[in-house]
Coordinates of C-alpha atoms and ligand atoms in Angstrom, one line a residue:
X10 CA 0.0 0.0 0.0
X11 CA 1.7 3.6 -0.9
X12 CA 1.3 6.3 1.3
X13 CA -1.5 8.3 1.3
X14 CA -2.7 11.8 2.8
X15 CA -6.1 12.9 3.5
X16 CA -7.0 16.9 3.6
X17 CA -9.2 17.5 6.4
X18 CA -11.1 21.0 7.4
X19 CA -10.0 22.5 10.2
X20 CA -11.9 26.2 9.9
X21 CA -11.1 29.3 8.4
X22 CA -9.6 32.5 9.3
X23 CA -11.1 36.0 7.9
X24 CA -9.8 39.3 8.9
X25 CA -10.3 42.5 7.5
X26 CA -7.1 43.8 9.0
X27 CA -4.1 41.2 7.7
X28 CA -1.4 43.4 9.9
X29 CA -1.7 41.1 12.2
X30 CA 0.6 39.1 10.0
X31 CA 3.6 41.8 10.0
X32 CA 5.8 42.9 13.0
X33 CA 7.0 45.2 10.0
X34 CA 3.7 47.3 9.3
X35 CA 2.7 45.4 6.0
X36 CA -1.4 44.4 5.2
X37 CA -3.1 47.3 6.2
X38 CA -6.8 47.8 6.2
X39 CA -6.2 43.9 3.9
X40 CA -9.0 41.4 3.9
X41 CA -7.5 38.2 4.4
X42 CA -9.8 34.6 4.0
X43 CA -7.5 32.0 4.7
X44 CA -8.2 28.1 5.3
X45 CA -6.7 25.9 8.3
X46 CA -7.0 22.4 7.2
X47 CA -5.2 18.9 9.1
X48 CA -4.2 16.2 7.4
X49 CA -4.3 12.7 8.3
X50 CA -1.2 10.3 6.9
X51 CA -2.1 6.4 6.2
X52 CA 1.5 4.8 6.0
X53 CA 1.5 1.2 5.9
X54 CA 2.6 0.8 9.0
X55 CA 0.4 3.3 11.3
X56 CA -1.3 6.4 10.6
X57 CA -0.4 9.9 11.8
X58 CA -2.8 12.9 12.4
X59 CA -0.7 16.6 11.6
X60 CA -2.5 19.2 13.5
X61 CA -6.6 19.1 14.6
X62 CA -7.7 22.8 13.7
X63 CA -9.9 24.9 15.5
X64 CA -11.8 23.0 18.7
X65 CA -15.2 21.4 16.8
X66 CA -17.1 23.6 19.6
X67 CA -16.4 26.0 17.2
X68 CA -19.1 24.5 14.7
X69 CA -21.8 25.1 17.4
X70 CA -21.5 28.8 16.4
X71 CA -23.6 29.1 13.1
X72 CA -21.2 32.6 12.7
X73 CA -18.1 31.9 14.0
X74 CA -16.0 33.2 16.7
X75 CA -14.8 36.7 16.8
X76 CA -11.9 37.1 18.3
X77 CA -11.6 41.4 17.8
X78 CA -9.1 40.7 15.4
X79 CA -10.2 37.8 13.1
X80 CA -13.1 35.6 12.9
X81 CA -13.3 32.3 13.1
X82 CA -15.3 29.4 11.8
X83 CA -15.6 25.7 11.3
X84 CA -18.2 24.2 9.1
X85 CA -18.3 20.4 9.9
X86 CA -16.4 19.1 13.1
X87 CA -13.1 17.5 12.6
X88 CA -14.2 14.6 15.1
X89 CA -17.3 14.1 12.7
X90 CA -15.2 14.2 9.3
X91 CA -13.0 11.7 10.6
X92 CA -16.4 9.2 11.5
X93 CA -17.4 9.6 7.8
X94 CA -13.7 8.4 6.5
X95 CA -14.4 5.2 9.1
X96 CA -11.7 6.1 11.1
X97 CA -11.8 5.1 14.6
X98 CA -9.6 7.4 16.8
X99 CA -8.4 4.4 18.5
X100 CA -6.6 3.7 15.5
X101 CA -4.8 6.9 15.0
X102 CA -0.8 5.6 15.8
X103 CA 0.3 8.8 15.8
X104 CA -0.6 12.9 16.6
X105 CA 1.8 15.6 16.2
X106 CA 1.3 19.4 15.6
X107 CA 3.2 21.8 13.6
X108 CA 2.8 24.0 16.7
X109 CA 0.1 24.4 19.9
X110 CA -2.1 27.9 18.9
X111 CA -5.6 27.4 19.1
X112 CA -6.0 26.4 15.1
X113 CA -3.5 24.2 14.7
X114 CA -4.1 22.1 18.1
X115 CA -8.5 23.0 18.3
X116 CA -8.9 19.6 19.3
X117 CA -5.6 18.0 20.9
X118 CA -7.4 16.2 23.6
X119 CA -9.1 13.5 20.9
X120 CA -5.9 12.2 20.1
X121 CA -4.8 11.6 24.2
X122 CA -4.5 7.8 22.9
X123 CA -2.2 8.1 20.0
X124 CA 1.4 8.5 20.8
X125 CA 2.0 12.3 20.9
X126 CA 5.3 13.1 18.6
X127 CA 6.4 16.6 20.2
X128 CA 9.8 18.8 20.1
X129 CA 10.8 18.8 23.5
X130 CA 10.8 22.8 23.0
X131 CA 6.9 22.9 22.5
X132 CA 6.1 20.6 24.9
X133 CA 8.3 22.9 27.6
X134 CA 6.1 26.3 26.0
X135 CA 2.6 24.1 26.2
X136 CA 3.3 22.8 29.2
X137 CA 5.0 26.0 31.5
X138 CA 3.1 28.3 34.1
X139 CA 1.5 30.8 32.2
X140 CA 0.3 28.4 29.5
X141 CA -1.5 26.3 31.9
X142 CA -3.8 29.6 31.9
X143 CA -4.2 30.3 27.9
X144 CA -7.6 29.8 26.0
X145 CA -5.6 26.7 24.0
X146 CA -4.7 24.6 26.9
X147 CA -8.3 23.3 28.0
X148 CA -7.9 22.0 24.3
X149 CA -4.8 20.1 24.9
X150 CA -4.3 19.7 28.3
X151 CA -4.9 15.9 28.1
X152 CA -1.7 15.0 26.1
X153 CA 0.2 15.6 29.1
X154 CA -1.2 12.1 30.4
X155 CA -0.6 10.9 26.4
X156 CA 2.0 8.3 25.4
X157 CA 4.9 10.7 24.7
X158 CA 7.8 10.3 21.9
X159 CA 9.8 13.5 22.0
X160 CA 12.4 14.8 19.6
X161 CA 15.6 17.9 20.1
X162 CA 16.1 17.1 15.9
X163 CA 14.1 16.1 12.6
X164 CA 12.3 12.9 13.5
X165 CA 11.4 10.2 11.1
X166 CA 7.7 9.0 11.8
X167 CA 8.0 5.2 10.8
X168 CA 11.5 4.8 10.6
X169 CA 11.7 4.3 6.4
X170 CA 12.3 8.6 5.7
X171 CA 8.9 8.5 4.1
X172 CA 7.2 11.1 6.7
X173 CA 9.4 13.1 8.4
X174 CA 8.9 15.9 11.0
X175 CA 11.2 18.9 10.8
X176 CA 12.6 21.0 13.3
X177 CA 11.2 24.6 12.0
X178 CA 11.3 26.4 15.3
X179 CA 10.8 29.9 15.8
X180 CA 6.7 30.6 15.3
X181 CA 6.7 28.8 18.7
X182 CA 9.9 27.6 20.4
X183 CA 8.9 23.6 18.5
X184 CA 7.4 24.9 15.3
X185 CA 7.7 22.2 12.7
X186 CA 7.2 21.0 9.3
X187 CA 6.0 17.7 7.3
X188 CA 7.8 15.9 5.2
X189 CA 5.8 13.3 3.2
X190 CA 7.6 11.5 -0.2
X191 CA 4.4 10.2 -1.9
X192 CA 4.4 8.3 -4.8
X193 CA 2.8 10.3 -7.2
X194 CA 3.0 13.8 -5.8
X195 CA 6.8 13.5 -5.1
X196 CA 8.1 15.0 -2.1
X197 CA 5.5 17.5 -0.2
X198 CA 6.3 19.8 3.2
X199 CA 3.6 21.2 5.4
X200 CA 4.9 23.8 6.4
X201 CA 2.2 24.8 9.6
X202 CA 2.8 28.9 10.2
X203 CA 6.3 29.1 9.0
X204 CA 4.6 31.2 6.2
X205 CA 0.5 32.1 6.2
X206 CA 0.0 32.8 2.5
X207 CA 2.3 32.4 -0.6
X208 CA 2.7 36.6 -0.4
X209 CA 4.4 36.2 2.9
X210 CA 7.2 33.2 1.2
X211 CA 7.8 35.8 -1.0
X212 CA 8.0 39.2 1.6
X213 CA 9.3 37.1 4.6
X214 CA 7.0 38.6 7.1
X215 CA 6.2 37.4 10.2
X216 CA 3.9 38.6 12.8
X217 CA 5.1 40.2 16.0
X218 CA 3.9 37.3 18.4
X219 CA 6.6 35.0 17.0
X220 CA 8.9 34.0 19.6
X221 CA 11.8 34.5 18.2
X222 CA 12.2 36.2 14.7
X223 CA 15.9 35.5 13.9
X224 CA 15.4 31.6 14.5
X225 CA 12.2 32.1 12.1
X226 CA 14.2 33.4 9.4
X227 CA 16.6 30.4 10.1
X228 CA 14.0 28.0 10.0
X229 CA 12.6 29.4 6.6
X230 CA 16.1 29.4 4.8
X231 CA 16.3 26.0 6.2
X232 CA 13.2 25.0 4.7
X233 CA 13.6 26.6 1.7
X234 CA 16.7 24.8 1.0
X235 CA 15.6 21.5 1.2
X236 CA 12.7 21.6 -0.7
X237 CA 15.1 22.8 -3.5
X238 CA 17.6 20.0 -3.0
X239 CA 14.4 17.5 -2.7
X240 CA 12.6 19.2 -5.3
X241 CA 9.7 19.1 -2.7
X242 CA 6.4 21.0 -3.5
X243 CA 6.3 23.6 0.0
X244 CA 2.3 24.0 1.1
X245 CA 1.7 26.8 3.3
X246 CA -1.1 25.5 5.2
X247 CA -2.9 28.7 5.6
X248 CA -2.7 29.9 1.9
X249 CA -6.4 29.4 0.5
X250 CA -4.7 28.7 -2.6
X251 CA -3.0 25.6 -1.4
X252 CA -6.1 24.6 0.2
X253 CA -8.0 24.9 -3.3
X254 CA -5.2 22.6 -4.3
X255 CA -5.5 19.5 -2.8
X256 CA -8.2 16.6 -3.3
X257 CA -11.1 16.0 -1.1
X258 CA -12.0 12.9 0.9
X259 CA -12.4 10.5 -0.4
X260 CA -9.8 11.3 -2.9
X261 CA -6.3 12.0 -1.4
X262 CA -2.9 13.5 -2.4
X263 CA -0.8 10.0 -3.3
Ligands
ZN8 ZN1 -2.2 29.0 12.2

């Protein structure tokens, strides 16, 4: 069986103010609609869910969530897209997120039975005083109990360099990226917040609440590099373009 990946919906993101995005005044007065999908990677020997989106409490709102600076939304809940592929959660090996804010890790505490792949660096930040009070932790607070595989470099899911996480820190202290080399598609990296639309590849503009903008720069040069010597297609999970990209369930990118 060759890998596969299935695109998931995780919400949406709308702002009509994108300089959120840039510590360096860019976006203005922009209207920004931007997707936040997960993605759930059958490998012959396990599967792995990459981040959970917004919390499916979320789709109780018929409008969305306003946060004061964006709203956000989620149509059908992840936990309910997932019954409708047949998956049990039970069966889920593996969980791992590109990084712990509130759209990338919505629904965290659904995977406390699969074995939680973390940079030690995140799991530190997700895990320390003041997190233990943030709006995302009632969302993941349950991993701490989960089985726990943690990783200080790149770490190869099922040992055969077919799905590998890499170290991409600087978004959050563990910030990371997806490797998958699929059949078809080639190599592919998910790339979590390391960029939020194509514009910002090209710009290099973060947002002010990364924490720490050198090692984001390094992280992106990094990146960048290695999808060049891999000749790997980069998709910036935000980007609505991307999004448009790739197949629905039950197709999937092969
Ligand atoms: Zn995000």
């Amino acid at each position: 069986m060759d890998l596969k990946v299935y695109v998931l919906d995780g919400g949406r993101l709308v702002t009509e103010d994108a300089s959120i995005f840039s510590a360096d005044g860019n976006y203005k007065g922009e209207h920004w609609d931007m997707a936040n999908p997960c993605y759930l990677v059958v490998h012959p020997r396990g599967m792995l869910m990459w981040d959970c989106g917004f919390s499916d409490s979320l789709a109780d709102l018929p409008d969305g969530y306003n946060s004061g600076r964006s709203v956000w939304s989620l149509t059908r809940k992840v936990s309910k897209q997932l019954e409708d592929m047949a998956i049990d959660l039970h069966d889920i090996d593996y969980f791992a997120l590109s990084h712990s804010h509130l759209d990338h890790s919505g629904n965290a505490n659904l995977f406390k039975c699969s074995t939680w792949i973390v940079d030690e660096a995140e799991r530190e930040f997700m895990f320390r005083d003041t997190a233990r009070e943030s709006k995302e932790f009632e969302n993941y607070h349950e991993l701490e109990n989960a089985e726990i595989c943690s990783f200080t470099a790149d770490h190869d899911v099922f040992g055969d360099g077919s799905v590998v996480i890499l170290r991409a820190p600087g978004h959050t202290p563990g910030h990371a990226a997806l490797l998958v080399n699929l059949a078809k598609s080639g190599p592919v990296i998910f790339t979590g917040d390391l960029w939020y639309t194509c514009r910002c590849r090209t710009t290099r503009n973060i947002p002010s609440n990364n924490t720490d903008r050198e090692q984001t720069f390094e992280s992106m040069a990094r990146i960048e590099g290695l999808a060049r010597e891999l000749g790997a297609r980069i998709i910036i999970q935000h980007e609505r373009a991307d999004w448009n990209s790739m197949p629905r369930f039950p197709d999937y990118l092969q």
